[in-house]
PDB file of C-alpha atoms in Angstrom:
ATOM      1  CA  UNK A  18     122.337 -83.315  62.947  1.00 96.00           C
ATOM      2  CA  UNK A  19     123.993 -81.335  59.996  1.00 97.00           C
ATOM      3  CA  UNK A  20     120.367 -81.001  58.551  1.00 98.00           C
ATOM      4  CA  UNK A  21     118.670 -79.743  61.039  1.00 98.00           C
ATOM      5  CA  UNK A  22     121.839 -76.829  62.033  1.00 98.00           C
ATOM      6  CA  UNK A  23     121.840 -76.771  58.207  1.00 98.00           C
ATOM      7  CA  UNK A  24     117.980 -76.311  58.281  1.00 98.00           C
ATOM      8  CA  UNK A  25     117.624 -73.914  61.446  1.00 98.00           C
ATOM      9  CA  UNK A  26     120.238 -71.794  59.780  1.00 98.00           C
ATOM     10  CA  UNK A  27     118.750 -71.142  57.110  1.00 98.00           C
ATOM     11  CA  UNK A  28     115.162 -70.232  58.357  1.00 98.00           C
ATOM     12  CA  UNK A  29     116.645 -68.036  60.575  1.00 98.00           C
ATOM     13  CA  UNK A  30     118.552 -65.985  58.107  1.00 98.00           C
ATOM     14  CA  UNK A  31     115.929 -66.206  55.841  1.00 98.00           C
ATOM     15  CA  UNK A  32     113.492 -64.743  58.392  1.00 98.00           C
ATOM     16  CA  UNK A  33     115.608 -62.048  59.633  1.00 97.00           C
ATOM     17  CA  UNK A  34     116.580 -60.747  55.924  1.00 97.00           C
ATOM     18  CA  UNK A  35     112.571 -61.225  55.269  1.00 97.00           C
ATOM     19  CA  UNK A  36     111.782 -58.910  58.334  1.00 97.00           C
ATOM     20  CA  UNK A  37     115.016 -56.996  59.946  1.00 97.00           C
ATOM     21  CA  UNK A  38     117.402 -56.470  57.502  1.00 96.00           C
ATOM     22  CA  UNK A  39     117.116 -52.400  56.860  1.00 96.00           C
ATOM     23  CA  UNK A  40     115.305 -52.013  60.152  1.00 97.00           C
ATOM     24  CA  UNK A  41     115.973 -50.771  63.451  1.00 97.00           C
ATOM     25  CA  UNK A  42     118.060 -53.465  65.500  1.00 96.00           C
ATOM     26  CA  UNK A  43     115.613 -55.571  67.690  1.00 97.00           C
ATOM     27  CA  UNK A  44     116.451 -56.269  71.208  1.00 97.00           C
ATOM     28  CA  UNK A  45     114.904 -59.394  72.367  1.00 97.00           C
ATOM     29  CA  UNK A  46     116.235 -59.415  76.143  1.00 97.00           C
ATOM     30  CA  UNK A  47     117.797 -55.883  76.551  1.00 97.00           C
ATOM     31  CA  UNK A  48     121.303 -55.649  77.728  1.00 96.00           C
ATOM     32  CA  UNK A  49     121.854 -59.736  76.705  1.00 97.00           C
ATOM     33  CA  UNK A  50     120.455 -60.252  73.409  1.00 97.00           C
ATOM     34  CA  UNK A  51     119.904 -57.869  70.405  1.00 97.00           C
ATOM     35  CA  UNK A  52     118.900 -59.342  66.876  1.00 97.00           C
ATOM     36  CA  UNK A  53     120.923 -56.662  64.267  1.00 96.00           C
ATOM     37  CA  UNK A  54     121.079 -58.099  60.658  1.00 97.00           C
ATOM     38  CA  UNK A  55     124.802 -57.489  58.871  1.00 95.00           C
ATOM     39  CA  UNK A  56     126.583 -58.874  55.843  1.00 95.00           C
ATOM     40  CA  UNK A  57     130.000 -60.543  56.861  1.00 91.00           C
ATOM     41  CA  UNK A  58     132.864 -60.775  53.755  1.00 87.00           C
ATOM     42  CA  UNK A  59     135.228 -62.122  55.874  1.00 79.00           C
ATOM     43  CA  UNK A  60     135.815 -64.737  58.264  1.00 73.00           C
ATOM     44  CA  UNK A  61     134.250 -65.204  61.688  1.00 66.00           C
ATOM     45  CA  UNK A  62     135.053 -61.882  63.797  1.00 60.00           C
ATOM     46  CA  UNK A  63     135.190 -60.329  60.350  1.00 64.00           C
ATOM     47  CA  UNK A  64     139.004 -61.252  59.904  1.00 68.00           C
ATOM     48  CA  UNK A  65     140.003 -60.837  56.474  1.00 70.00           C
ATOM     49  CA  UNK A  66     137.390 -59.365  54.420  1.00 72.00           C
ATOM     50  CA  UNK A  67     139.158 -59.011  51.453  1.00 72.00           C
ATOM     51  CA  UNK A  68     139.367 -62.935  50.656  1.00 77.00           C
ATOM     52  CA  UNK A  69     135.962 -64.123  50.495  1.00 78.00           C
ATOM     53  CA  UNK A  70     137.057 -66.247  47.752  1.00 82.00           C
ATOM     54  CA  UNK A  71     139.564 -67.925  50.046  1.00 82.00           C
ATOM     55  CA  UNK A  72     137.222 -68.730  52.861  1.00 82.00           C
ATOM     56  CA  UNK A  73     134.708 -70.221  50.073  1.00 85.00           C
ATOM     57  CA  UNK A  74     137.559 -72.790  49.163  1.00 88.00           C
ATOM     58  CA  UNK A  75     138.494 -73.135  52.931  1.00 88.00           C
ATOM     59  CA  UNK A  76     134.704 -73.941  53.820  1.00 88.00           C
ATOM     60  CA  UNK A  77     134.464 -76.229  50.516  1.00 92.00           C
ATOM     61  CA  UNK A  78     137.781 -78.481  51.269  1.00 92.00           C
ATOM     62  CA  UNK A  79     136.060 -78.977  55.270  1.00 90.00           C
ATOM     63  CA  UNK A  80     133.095 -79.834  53.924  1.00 93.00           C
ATOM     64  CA  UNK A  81     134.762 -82.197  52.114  1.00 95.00           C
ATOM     65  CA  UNK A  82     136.991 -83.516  54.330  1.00 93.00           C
ATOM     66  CA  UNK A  83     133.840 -84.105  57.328  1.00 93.00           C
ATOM     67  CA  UNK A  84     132.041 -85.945  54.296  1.00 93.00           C
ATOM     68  CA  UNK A  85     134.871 -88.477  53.678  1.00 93.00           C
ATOM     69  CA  UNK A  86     135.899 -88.872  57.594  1.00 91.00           C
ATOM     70  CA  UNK A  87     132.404 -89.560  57.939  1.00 88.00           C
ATOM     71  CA  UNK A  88     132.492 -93.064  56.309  1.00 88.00           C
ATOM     72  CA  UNK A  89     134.677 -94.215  59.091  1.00 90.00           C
ATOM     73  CA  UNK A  90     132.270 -92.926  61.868  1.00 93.00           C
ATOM     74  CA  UNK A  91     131.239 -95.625  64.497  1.00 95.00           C
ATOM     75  CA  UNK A  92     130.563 -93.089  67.313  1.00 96.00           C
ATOM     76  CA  UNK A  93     127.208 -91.403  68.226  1.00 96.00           C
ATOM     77  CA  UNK A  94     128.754 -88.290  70.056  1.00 97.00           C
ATOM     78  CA  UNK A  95     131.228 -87.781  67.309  1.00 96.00           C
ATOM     79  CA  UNK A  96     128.098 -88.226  64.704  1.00 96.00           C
ATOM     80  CA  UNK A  97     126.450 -84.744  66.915  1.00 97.00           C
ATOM     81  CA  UNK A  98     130.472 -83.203  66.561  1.00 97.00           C
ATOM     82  CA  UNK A  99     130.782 -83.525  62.563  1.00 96.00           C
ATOM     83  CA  UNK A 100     126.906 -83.289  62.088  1.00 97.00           C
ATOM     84  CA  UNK A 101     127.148 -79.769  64.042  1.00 97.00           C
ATOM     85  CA  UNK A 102     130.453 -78.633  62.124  1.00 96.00           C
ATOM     86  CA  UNK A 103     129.085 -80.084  58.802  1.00 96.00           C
ATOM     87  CA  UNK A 104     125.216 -78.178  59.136  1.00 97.00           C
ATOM     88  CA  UNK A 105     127.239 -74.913  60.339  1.00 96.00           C
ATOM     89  CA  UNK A 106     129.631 -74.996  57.488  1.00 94.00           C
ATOM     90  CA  UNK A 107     127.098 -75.876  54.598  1.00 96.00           C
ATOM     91  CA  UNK A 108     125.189 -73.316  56.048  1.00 96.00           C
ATOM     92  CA  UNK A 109     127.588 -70.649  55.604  1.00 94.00           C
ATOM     93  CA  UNK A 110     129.030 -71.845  52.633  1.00 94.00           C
ATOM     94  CA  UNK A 111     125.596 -71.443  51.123  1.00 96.00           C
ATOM     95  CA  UNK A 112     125.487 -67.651  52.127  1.00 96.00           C
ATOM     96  CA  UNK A 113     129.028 -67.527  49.948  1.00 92.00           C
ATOM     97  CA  UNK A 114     128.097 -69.531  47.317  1.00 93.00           C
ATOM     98  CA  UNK A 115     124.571 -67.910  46.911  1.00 95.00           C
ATOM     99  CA  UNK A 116     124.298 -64.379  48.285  1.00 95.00           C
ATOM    100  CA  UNK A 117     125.135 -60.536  47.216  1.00 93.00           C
ATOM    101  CA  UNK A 118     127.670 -59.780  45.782  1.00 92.00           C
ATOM    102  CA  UNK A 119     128.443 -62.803  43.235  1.00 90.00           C
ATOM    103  CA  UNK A 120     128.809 -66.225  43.236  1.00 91.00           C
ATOM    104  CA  UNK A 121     131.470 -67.390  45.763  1.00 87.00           C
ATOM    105  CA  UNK A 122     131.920 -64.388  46.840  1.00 88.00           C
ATOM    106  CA  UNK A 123     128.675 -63.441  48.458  1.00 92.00           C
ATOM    107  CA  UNK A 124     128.452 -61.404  52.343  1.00 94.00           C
ATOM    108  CA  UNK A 125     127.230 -64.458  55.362  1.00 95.00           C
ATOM    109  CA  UNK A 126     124.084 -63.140  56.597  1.00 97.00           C
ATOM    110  CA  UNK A 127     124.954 -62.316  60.818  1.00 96.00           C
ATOM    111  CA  UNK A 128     122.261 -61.543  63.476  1.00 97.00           C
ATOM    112  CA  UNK A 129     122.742 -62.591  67.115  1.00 97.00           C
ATOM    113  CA  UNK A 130     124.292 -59.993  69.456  1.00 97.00           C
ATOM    114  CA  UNK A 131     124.770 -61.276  73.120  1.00 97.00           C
ATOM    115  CA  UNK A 132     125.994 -58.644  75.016  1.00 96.00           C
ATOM    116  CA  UNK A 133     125.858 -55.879  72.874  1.00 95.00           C
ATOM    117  CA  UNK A 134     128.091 -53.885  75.810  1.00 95.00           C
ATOM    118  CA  UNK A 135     130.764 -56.458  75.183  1.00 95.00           C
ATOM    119  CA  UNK A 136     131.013 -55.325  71.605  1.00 91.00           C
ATOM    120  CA  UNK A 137     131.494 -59.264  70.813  1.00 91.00           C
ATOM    121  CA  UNK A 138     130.940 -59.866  67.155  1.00 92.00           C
ATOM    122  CA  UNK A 139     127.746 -60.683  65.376  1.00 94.00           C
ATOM    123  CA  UNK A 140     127.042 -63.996  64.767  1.00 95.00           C
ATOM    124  CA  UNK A 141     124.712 -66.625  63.316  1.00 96.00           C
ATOM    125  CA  UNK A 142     123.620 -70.325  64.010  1.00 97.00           C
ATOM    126  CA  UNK A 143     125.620 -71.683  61.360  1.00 96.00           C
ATOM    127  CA  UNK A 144     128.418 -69.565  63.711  1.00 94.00           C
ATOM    128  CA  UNK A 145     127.269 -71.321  67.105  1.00 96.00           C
ATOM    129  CA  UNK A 146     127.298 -75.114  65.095  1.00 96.00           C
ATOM    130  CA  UNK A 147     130.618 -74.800  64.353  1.00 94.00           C
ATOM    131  CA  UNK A 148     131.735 -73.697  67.755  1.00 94.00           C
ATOM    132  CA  UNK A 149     129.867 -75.953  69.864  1.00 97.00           C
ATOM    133  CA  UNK A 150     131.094 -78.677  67.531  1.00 96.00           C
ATOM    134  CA  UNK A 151     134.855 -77.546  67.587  1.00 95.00           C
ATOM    135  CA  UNK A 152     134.076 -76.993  71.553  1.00 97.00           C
ATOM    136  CA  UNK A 153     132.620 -80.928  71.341  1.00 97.00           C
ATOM    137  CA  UNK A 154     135.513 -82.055  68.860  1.00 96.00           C
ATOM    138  CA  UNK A 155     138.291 -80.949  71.207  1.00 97.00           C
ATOM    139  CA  UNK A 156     136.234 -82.556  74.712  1.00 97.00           C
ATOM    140  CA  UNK A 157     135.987 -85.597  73.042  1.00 97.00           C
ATOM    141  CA  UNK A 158     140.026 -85.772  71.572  1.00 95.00           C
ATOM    142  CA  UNK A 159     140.535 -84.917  74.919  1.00 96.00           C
ATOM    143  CA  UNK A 160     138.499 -88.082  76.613  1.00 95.00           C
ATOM    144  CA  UNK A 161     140.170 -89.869  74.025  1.00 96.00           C
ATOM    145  CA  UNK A 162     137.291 -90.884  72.104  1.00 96.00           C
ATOM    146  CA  UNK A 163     137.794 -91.793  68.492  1.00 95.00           C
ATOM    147  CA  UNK A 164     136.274 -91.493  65.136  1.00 94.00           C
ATOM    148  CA  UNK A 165     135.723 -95.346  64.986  1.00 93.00           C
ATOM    149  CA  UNK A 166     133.624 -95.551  68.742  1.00 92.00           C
ATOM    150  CA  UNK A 167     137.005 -96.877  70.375  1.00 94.00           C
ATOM    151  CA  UNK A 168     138.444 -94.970  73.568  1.00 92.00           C
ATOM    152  CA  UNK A 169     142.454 -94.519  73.721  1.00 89.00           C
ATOM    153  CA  UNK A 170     143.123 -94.125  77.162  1.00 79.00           C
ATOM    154  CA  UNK A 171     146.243 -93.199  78.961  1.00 60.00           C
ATOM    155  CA  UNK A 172     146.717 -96.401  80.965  1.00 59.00           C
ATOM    156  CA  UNK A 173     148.695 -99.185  79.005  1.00 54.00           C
ATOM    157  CA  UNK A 174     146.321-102.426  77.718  1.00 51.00           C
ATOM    158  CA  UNK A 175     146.915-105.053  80.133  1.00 57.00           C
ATOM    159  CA  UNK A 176     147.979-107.711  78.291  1.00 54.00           C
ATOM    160  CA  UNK A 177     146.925-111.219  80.182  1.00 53.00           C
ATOM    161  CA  UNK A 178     146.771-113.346  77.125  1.00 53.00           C
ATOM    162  CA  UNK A 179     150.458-114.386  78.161  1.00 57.00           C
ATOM    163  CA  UNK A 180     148.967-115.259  81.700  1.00 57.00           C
ATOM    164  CA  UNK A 181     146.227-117.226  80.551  1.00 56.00           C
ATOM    165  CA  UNK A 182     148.392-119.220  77.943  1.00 56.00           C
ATOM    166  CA  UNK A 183     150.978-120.149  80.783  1.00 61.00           C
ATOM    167  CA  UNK A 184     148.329-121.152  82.908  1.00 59.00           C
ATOM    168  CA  UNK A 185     146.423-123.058  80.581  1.00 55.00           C
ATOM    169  CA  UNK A 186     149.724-125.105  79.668  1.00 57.00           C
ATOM    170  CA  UNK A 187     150.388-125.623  83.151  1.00 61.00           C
ATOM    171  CA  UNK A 188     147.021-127.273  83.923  1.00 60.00           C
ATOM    172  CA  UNK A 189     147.691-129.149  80.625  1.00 59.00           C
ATOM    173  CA  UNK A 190     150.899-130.527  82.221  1.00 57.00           C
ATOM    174  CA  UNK A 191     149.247-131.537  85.305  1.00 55.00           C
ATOM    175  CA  UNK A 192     146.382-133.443  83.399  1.00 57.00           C
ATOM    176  CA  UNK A 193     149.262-135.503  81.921  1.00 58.00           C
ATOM    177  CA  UNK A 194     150.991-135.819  85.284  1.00 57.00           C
ATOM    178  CA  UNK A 195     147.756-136.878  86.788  1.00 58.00           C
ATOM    179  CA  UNK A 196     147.952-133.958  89.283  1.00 54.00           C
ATOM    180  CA  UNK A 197     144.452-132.498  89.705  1.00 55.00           C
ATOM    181  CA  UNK A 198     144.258-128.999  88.638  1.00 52.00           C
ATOM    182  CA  UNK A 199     145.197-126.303  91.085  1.00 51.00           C
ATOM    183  CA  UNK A 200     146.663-128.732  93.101  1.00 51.00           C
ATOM    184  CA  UNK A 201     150.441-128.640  91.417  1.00 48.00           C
ATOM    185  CA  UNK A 202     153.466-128.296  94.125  1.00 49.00           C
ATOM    186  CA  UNK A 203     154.807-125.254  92.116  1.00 51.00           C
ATOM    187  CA  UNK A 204     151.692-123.700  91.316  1.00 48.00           C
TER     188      UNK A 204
END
């Protein structure tokens, strides 16, 4: 999953540099969907674009940290969560690691508008991996599926391991007695 975000990302912003960065933006359905190339410095919404630096040792350490949690997966739909979060952050780390204007400091190519109206910030599909995958991470905390392909639910473990042990020695008994089991006065 993280290579093919990881993959699609890159294409994508590869193509759009290629063929619509300095160009006019391109609306692909009008009113919904515009493709408009800019160079983010900061953060996602273009928070802080003074500390590119920062958000290259932010994405580096989650990278990181996906990679080693990783080794305890057991769990298809949290495989999809990190591989989505782990493609989409690779993919933008690359832009800071790689692009204008210097080595871990470089601009993340953006290029989908939805809704231009809106005014909601320009994004890219390294953007939407790690959203759906936060979106996916926080569902599946929430259904209390875990890392290791167990579920934690809210109702206590019934535990009849007690039951079974009583019963078992009370059949036991009656052998000895010579009481057929099931049969017992008290039970």
């Amino acid at each position: 999953m993280a290579a093919v975000v990881y993959a699609l990302d890159q294409v994508s912003k590869f193509l759009v540099v290629e063929f619509l960065e300095h160009e006019e933006p391109l609306t692909v359905v009008p009113g919904a969907l515009v493709l408009t190339v800019i160079r983010n410095a900061g953060a996602a919404f273009s928070i802080g674009t003074g500390m590119t630096i920062v958000f290259t040792m932010i994405a580096l350490a989650v990278v990181v940290a996906i990679v080693r949690t990783a080794r305890k997966l057991h769990s298809l739909p949290w495989a999809i969560t990190l591989g989505l979060l782990l493609g989409g952050a690779v993919g933008n780390l690359t832009d800071r690691i790689f692009r204008w204007p210097a080595p871990f400091q470089g601009h993340v190519v953006d290029f989908i508008q939805v809704f231009p109206v809106t005014r909601f910030p320009v994004f890219n599909l390294a953007d939407s991996g790690i959203v759906c995958g936060g979106v996916l991470a926080v569902f599946l905390a929430w259904r209390g599926y875990q890392i290791d392909g167990t579920r934690q639910t809210d109702e206590p473990v019934e535990d009849h391991t007690q039951d079974h042990a009583q019963d078992h020695a009370e059949g036991e008994a009656g052998k000895q007695a010579g009481e057929p089991a099931g049969e017992r006065a008290d039970g």
